[in-house]
Short mmCIF file of C-alpha atoms in Angstrom, two decimals:
data_model
loop_
_atom_site.label_atom_id
_atom_site.label_comp_id
_atom_site.label_asym_id
_atom_site.label_seq_id
_atom_site.Cartn_x
_atom_site.Cartn_y
_atom_site.Cartn_z
CA MET U 300 7.11 -2.66 -16.48
CA LYS U 301 4.92 -0.22 -18.40
CA SER U 302 3.87 -2.87 -20.94
CA GLN U 303 3.09 -5.27 -18.09
CA LEU U 304 0.85 -2.70 -16.46
CA LEU U 305 -0.98 -2.18 -19.76
CA GLU U 306 -1.65 -5.93 -19.94
CA ILE U 307 -2.99 -5.92 -16.38
CA ARG U 308 -5.39 -3.08 -17.23
CA ARG U 309 -6.57 -4.56 -20.54
CA PRO U 310 -9.62 -6.52 -19.25
CA ILE U 311 -10.96 -3.41 -17.47
CA GLU U 312 -9.81 -0.59 -19.75
CA SER U 313 -13.29 0.87 -20.29
CA GLU U 314 -14.21 0.44 -16.60
CA LEU U 315 -10.99 2.14 -15.55
CA ALA U 316 -11.80 5.09 -17.81
CA ARG U 317 -15.20 5.41 -16.12
CA TYR U 318 -13.50 5.23 -12.73
CA ALA U 319 -11.02 7.98 -13.70
CA THR U 320 -13.85 10.28 -14.81
CA LEU U 321 -15.72 9.73 -11.53
CA PHE U 322 -12.61 10.21 -9.39
CA GLU U 323 -11.75 13.46 -11.19
CA LYS U 324 -15.29 14.73 -10.69
CA VAL U 325 -15.39 13.84 -6.99
CA LEU U 326 -11.98 15.37 -6.31
CA SER U 327 -12.75 18.70 -7.96
CA HIS U 328 -14.21 21.83 -6.41
CA LYS U 329 -15.76 24.99 -7.89
CA GLU U 330 -13.91 27.22 -5.43
CA SER U 331 -10.24 27.82 -6.32
CA PHE U 332 -9.06 27.84 -2.70
CA MET U 333 -10.19 24.20 -2.55
CA ASP U 334 -9.48 23.12 -6.09
CA LYS U 335 -5.84 24.30 -6.14
CA PRO U 336 -4.66 21.91 -3.39
CA LEU U 337 -7.02 19.22 -4.74
CA SER U 338 -5.40 19.57 -8.17
CA HIS U 339 -2.05 18.88 -6.49
CA VAL U 340 -3.54 15.62 -5.20
CA ARG U 341 -5.19 14.74 -8.54
CA ALA U 342 -1.86 15.12 -10.32
CA LYS U 343 -0.40 12.31 -8.22
CA LYS U 344 -2.78 9.54 -9.24
CA GLY U 345 0.03 7.00 -9.55
CA LYS U 346 -0.41 3.58 -11.15
CA LEU U 347 -3.98 3.09 -9.84
CA MET U 348 -3.07 -0.28 -8.34
CA ARG U 349 -5.92 -0.25 -5.82
CA PRO U 350 -8.76 0.71 -8.20
CA ILE U 351 -7.43 -1.84 -10.69
CA LEU U 352 -7.73 -4.59 -8.07
CA VAL U 353 -11.30 -3.56 -7.17
CA LEU U 354 -12.37 -3.58 -10.82
CA LEU U 355 -10.65 -6.86 -11.73
CA MET U 356 -12.31 -8.67 -8.83
CA ALA U 357 -15.65 -7.18 -9.84
CA LYS U 358 -15.11 -8.09 -13.50
CA GLU U 359 -14.60 -11.77 -12.71
CA TRP U 360 -18.12 -11.91 -11.28
CA GLY U 361 -19.90 -10.04 -14.07
CA GLU U 362 -20.49 -6.67 -15.69
CA VAL U 363 -18.99 -3.83 -13.66
CA GLY U 364 -21.66 -1.38 -12.50
CA GLU U 365 -21.81 1.88 -10.59
CA THR U 366 -21.51 0.13 -7.23
CA ALA U 367 -18.02 -1.18 -8.01
CA LEU U 368 -16.96 2.21 -9.39
CA HIS U 369 -18.09 4.00 -6.23
CA GLY U 370 -16.27 1.33 -4.20
CA ALA U 371 -13.05 1.91 -6.13
CA VAL U 372 -13.28 5.69 -5.66
CA THR U 373 -14.06 5.19 -1.96
CA LEU U 374 -10.89 3.23 -1.30
CA GLU U 375 -8.63 5.43 -3.42
CA LEU U 376 -9.88 8.52 -1.58
CA LEU U 377 -9.29 6.83 1.77
CA HIS U 378 -5.80 5.80 0.67
CA THR U 379 -4.97 9.26 -0.66
CA ALA U 380 -6.18 10.94 2.53
CA SER U 381 -4.05 8.59 4.63
CA LEU U 382 -0.95 9.47 2.57
CA VAL U 383 -1.55 13.19 3.05
CA HIS U 384 -1.91 12.71 6.81
CA ASP U 385 1.09 10.34 6.97
CA ASP U 386 3.35 12.89 5.31
CA VAL U 387 2.40 15.43 7.98
CA VAL U 388 2.93 12.95 10.83
CA ASP U 389 6.24 11.68 9.40
CA GLU U 390 7.35 15.19 8.41
CA SER U 391 8.06 13.85 4.92
CA ASN U 392 8.68 16.66 2.46
CA GLU U 393 8.64 14.40 -0.60
CA ARG U 394 6.59 11.52 -1.92
CA ARG U 395 7.92 9.60 -4.92
CA GLY U 396 10.34 12.42 -5.64
CA GLN U 397 7.66 15.16 -5.65
CA PRO U 398 6.88 17.75 -2.95
CA SER U 399 4.31 16.62 -0.39
CA LEU U 400 1.07 18.56 -0.07
CA HIS U 401 2.02 20.04 3.31
CA LYS U 402 5.33 21.19 1.82
CA VAL U 403 3.59 23.07 -1.00
CA TYR U 404 0.95 24.55 1.28
CA ASP U 405 1.21 23.92 5.04
CA ASN U 406 0.25 21.40 7.72
CA LYS U 407 -3.14 22.98 8.39
CA VAL U 408 -4.20 22.79 4.75
CA ALA U 409 -2.89 19.24 4.43
CA VAL U 410 -4.67 17.94 7.53
CA LEU U 411 -7.95 19.65 6.65
CA LEU U 412 -7.79 18.48 3.04
CA GLY U 413 -7.11 14.95 4.25
CA ASP U 414 -10.19 15.18 6.47
CA TYR U 415 -12.21 16.47 3.51
CA MET U 416 -11.16 13.47 1.40
CA LEU U 417 -12.11 11.10 4.21
CA ALA U 418 -15.60 12.62 4.22
CA LEU U 419 -15.79 12.25 0.43
CA SER U 420 -14.72 8.63 0.81
CA LEU U 421 -17.58 7.86 3.19
CA HIS U 422 -20.03 9.60 0.87
CA GLN U 423 -18.89 7.43 -2.03
CA ALA U 424 -19.32 4.36 0.17
CA ALA U 425 -22.87 5.47 0.97
CA LEU U 426 -23.61 5.84 -2.76
CA THR U 427 -23.04 2.09 -3.19
CA GLN U 428 -26.30 1.69 -1.24
CA GLN U 429 -24.82 -1.32 0.50
CA VAL U 430 -24.56 -0.91 4.25
CA GLU U 431 -22.07 -3.80 4.34
CA ILE U 432 -19.67 -1.78 2.17
CA VAL U 433 -20.05 1.28 4.39
CA GLU U 434 -19.28 -0.90 7.43
CA GLU U 435 -16.21 -2.36 5.66
CA VAL U 436 -14.85 1.09 4.83
CA ALA U 437 -15.44 2.38 8.37
CA LYS U 438 -13.62 -0.62 9.86
CA LEU U 439 -10.80 -0.17 7.36
CA GLY U 440 -10.24 3.44 8.44
CA ALA U 441 -9.86 2.32 12.04
CA THR U 442 -7.54 -0.54 11.05
CA LEU U 443 -5.20 1.71 9.07
CA SER U 444 -4.92 4.15 11.98
CA GLU U 445 -4.34 1.26 14.37
CA GLY U 446 -1.52 0.01 12.14
CA GLU U 447 0.24 3.37 12.22
CA ILE U 448 -0.06 3.58 16.01
CA LEU U 449 1.09 -0.02 16.36
CA GLN U 450 4.18 0.83 14.32
CA LEU U 451 4.97 3.76 16.60
CA ALA U 452 4.50 1.56 19.68
CA ASN U 453 6.73 -1.15 18.23
CA VAL U 454 9.63 1.28 17.92
CA GLU U 455 9.74 1.49 21.72
CA ARG U 456 10.00 -2.29 22.17
CA GLU U 457 13.28 -4.19 22.09
CA GLU U 458 11.58 -7.14 20.42
CA LEU U 459 12.84 -8.06 16.94
CA SER U 460 10.32 -10.54 15.58
CA GLU U 461 8.79 -11.34 12.22
CA GLU U 462 5.44 -11.83 13.96
CA ALA U 463 5.42 -8.21 15.15
CA TYR U 464 6.53 -7.00 11.72
CA PHE U 465 3.75 -8.86 9.89
CA ASN U 466 1.19 -7.76 12.45
CA ILE U 467 2.05 -4.14 11.66
CA ILE U 468 2.01 -4.43 7.88
CA ARG U 469 -1.23 -6.41 7.87
CA ASN U 470 -2.90 -3.46 9.56
CA LYS U 471 -0.88 -0.68 7.95
CA THR U 472 -0.75 -1.75 4.28
CA SER U 473 -2.29 -5.14 3.63
CA ALA U 474 -5.72 -4.28 5.05
CA LEU U 475 -6.31 -1.72 2.30
CA PHE U 476 -5.49 -4.13 -0.54
CA SER U 477 -7.61 -6.79 1.14
CA ALA U 478 -10.51 -4.35 1.22
CA CYS U 479 -9.98 -3.62 -2.48
CA GLY U 480 -10.41 -7.28 -3.34
CA LYS U 481 -13.36 -7.74 -1.00
CA LEU U 482 -15.24 -4.60 -2.09
CA GLY U 483 -14.88 -5.60 -5.73
CA ALA U 484 -16.59 -8.88 -4.87
CA MET U 485 -19.18 -7.33 -2.52
CA ALA U 486 -20.17 -4.76 -5.15
CA GLN U 487 -21.24 -7.67 -7.38
CA ASN U 488 -23.14 -9.44 -4.60
CA ALA U 489 -20.73 -12.36 -4.94
CA ASP U 490 -21.01 -15.38 -2.67
CA GLY U 491 -19.06 -15.70 0.58
CA GLU U 492 -16.39 -17.99 -0.86
CA TYR U 493 -15.54 -15.60 -3.67
CA CYS U 494 -15.46 -12.65 -1.24
CA ARG U 495 -13.05 -14.61 0.97
CA LYS U 496 -10.73 -15.42 -1.96
CA ALA U 497 -10.82 -11.83 -3.22
CA ALA U 498 -9.98 -10.47 0.22
CA LYS U 499 -7.18 -13.01 0.74
CA PHE U 500 -5.65 -12.25 -2.65
CA GLY U 501 -5.66 -8.57 -1.74
CA GLU U 502 -4.10 -9.28 1.65
CA ILE U 503 -1.23 -11.17 0.00
CA VAL U 504 -0.74 -8.37 -2.52
CA GLY U 505 -0.52 -5.89 0.36
CA LEU U 506 2.06 -7.96 2.22
CA CYS U 507 4.22 -8.22 -0.91
CA PHE U 508 3.75 -4.52 -1.65
CA GLN U 509 5.07 -3.53 1.77
CA ILE U 510 7.94 -6.02 1.76
CA ARG U 511 9.01 -4.74 -1.66
CA ASP U 512 8.73 -1.16 -0.41
CA ASP U 513 10.88 -2.04 2.59
CA ILE U 514 13.57 -3.57 0.37
CA PHE U 515 13.94 -0.20 -1.37
CA ASP U 516 15.24 1.23 1.91
CA TYR U 517 18.46 -0.78 1.56
CA PHE U 518 19.42 0.78 -1.79
CA ASP U 519 19.96 4.28 -3.17
CA ASP U 520 17.50 5.38 -5.84
CA ALA U 521 16.47 9.03 -6.11
CA SER U 522 13.50 8.18 -8.36
CA ILE U 523 11.82 6.36 -5.48
CA GLY U 524 11.87 9.45 -3.32
CA LYS U 525 12.96 7.43 -0.31
CA PRO U 526 16.68 7.78 0.55
CA ARG U 527 18.57 4.72 1.74
CA GLY U 528 18.18 4.05 5.46
CA ASN U 529 15.13 6.29 5.82
CA ASP U 530 13.15 3.62 7.73
CA MET U 531 15.99 3.13 10.18
CA ARG U 532 16.28 6.87 10.74
CA GLU U 533 12.63 6.72 11.79
CA GLY U 534 13.36 3.87 14.20
CA LYS U 535 11.78 1.19 11.97
CA LEU U 536 13.28 -2.25 11.50
CA THR U 537 11.86 -4.24 8.59
CA LEU U 538 11.87 -7.88 7.48
CA PRO U 539 15.37 -8.04 5.88
CA VAL U 540 17.25 -6.76 8.95
CA ILE U 541 15.02 -8.67 11.40
CA TYR U 542 15.84 -11.92 9.60
CA ALA U 543 19.56 -11.15 9.26
CA ILE U 544 19.94 -10.43 12.98
CA ASN U 545 17.84 -13.33 14.25
CA HIS U 546 19.32 -15.82 11.80
CA SER U 547 22.95 -14.84 12.43
CA GLY U 548 22.63 -14.35 16.18
CA ASP U 549 25.15 -11.50 15.87
CA VAL U 550 25.21 -9.62 19.19
CA ALA U 551 26.85 -6.49 17.80
CA ALA U 552 24.28 -6.21 15.01
CA ARG U 553 21.44 -6.59 17.52
CA GLU U 554 22.89 -3.75 19.57
CA LEU U 555 23.01 -1.58 16.45
CA ALA U 556 19.35 -2.43 15.84
CA LEU U 557 18.43 -1.40 19.37
CA LYS U 558 20.27 1.88 18.84
CA VAL U 559 18.07 2.41 15.77
CA LYS U 560 14.97 1.85 17.90
CA ARG U 561 16.25 4.30 20.52
CA PHE U 562 17.01 6.89 17.81
CA GLU U 563 20.65 6.81 18.87
CA ALA U 564 22.09 5.33 15.67
CA THR U 565 24.49 7.48 13.67
CA ALA U 566 24.61 7.56 9.87
CA GLU U 567 27.61 5.23 10.10
CA ASP U 568 25.67 2.82 12.33
CA ILE U 569 22.81 2.69 9.85
CA ALA U 570 25.13 2.17 6.90
CA GLN U 571 26.84 -0.65 8.79
CA LEU U 572 23.51 -2.31 9.63
CA ILE U 573 22.38 -2.08 6.01
CA GLU U 574 25.55 -3.79 4.78
CA PHE U 575 25.23 -6.42 7.52
CA THR U 576 21.68 -7.14 6.35
CA LYS U 577 22.79 -7.62 2.76
CA GLU U 578 25.75 -9.81 3.71
CA ASN U 579 23.63 -12.04 5.93
CA GLY U 580 20.87 -12.88 3.47
CA GLY U 581 18.23 -10.40 4.60
CA ILE U 582 17.32 -9.13 1.14
CA GLU U 583 17.24 -12.62 -0.36
CA TYR U 584 15.05 -13.88 2.49
CA ALA U 585 12.56 -11.05 1.90
CA ARG U 586 12.45 -11.92 -1.81
CA GLN U 587 11.91 -15.61 -1.03
CA THR U 588 9.07 -14.63 1.30
CA MET U 589 7.40 -12.67 -1.49
CA GLU U 590 7.79 -15.63 -3.85
CA ARG U 591 6.06 -17.97 -1.38
CA LEU U 592 3.24 -15.47 -1.07
CA ARG U 593 3.04 -15.08 -4.86
CA ILE U 594 2.47 -18.82 -5.30
CA GLU U 595 -0.33 -18.70 -2.72
CA ALA U 596 -1.96 -15.76 -4.52
CA VAL U 597 -1.79 -17.48 -7.93
CA ASN U 598 -3.42 -20.58 -6.46
CA LEU U 599 -6.30 -18.50 -5.15
CA VAL U 600 -7.26 -17.30 -8.64
CA SER U 601 -6.43 -20.49 -10.52
CA GLY U 602 -10.10 -21.45 -10.78
CA PHE U 603 -11.38 -18.10 -12.03
CA ARG U 604 -13.77 -18.43 -14.99
CA HIS U 605 -12.47 -15.54 -17.07
CA ALA U 606 -8.99 -16.26 -18.39
CA ASP U 607 -8.23 -12.61 -19.11
CA VAL U 608 -9.04 -11.60 -15.52
CA ARG U 609 -7.09 -14.53 -14.07
CA GLN U 610 -4.03 -13.72 -16.18
CA ALA U 611 -4.29 -10.05 -15.27
CA LEU U 612 -4.32 -10.89 -11.56
CA GLU U 613 -1.33 -13.22 -11.98
CA GLN U 614 0.53 -10.40 -13.71
CA TYR U 615 -0.66 -8.01 -11.01
CA ILE U 616 1.10 -9.90 -8.20
CA ASP U 617 4.20 -10.28 -10.40
CA PHE U 618 4.20 -6.54 -11.01
CA VAL U 619 3.95 -5.74 -7.31
CA ILE U 620 6.89 -7.99 -6.49
CA GLY U 621 9.06 -6.78 -9.35
CA ARG U 622 8.18 -3.09 -9.35
CA ASP U 623 10.99 -0.55 -9.31
CA PHE U 624 9.05 2.37 -7.79
#
């Protein structure tokens, strides 16, 4: 996986280095009371999947300038702020096996630091000097919040539908990746057709990213930092179990799912529902869904002029689907 990620980054290695320098500068502060918690955030930069997508889409259209770099920093700051806030809302003490910011400090510091990063994000958007990009970022912030609220509202409904599931993840996860693709194109003043393709590619990446993340919930892996059945303990039912229940028509399994939604399910109930999902093709169906989406994404970039960028994007979607983190 590491070598695959290096290949994905190869066409934009120098641009990614410039991005990293800018991100580090923006997320630093001269006062220690600010820089200490910010350093905790900086240390968790992850695989840079979102900035990579911005820069690859920009690279296809021409030389990557300051506008694309500011756009990449904008979206990574917005994403990072949302994670900090999410951990407070979800009362999650770990993220990817490491202590969450609010666990190291407290909720007040985490919420205020998240707000600070949101303000920095908007400032970086303004530095692009493109009002369309500022508008896109502002709309994205609202969409991400709407997705989180929609997920909370869905827990209270007895409905078990793929339509509701995809509606949530399009707002909650996919919108951010879509914005990454679109901002990379917008930063280069690309035409409307290219902007549409870039945004659609990002949307598909986001859908696959969330489906893959949801699959993790059905297996034990301490390195992921997400114990098995965690989604169900939070009242969330994802694509694998939704398919398994609807496809099998099993009444007992549906009742277990409704217990999950009512927060009445025991650890034994959740374990039983996880095994039911596996035995009734839920995991395989989710993987097949990602494969159909992968083919659509590859077709979108098939006509790209720069072979190195096209190949990197093809590897990018493969990496998202096959990732083990």
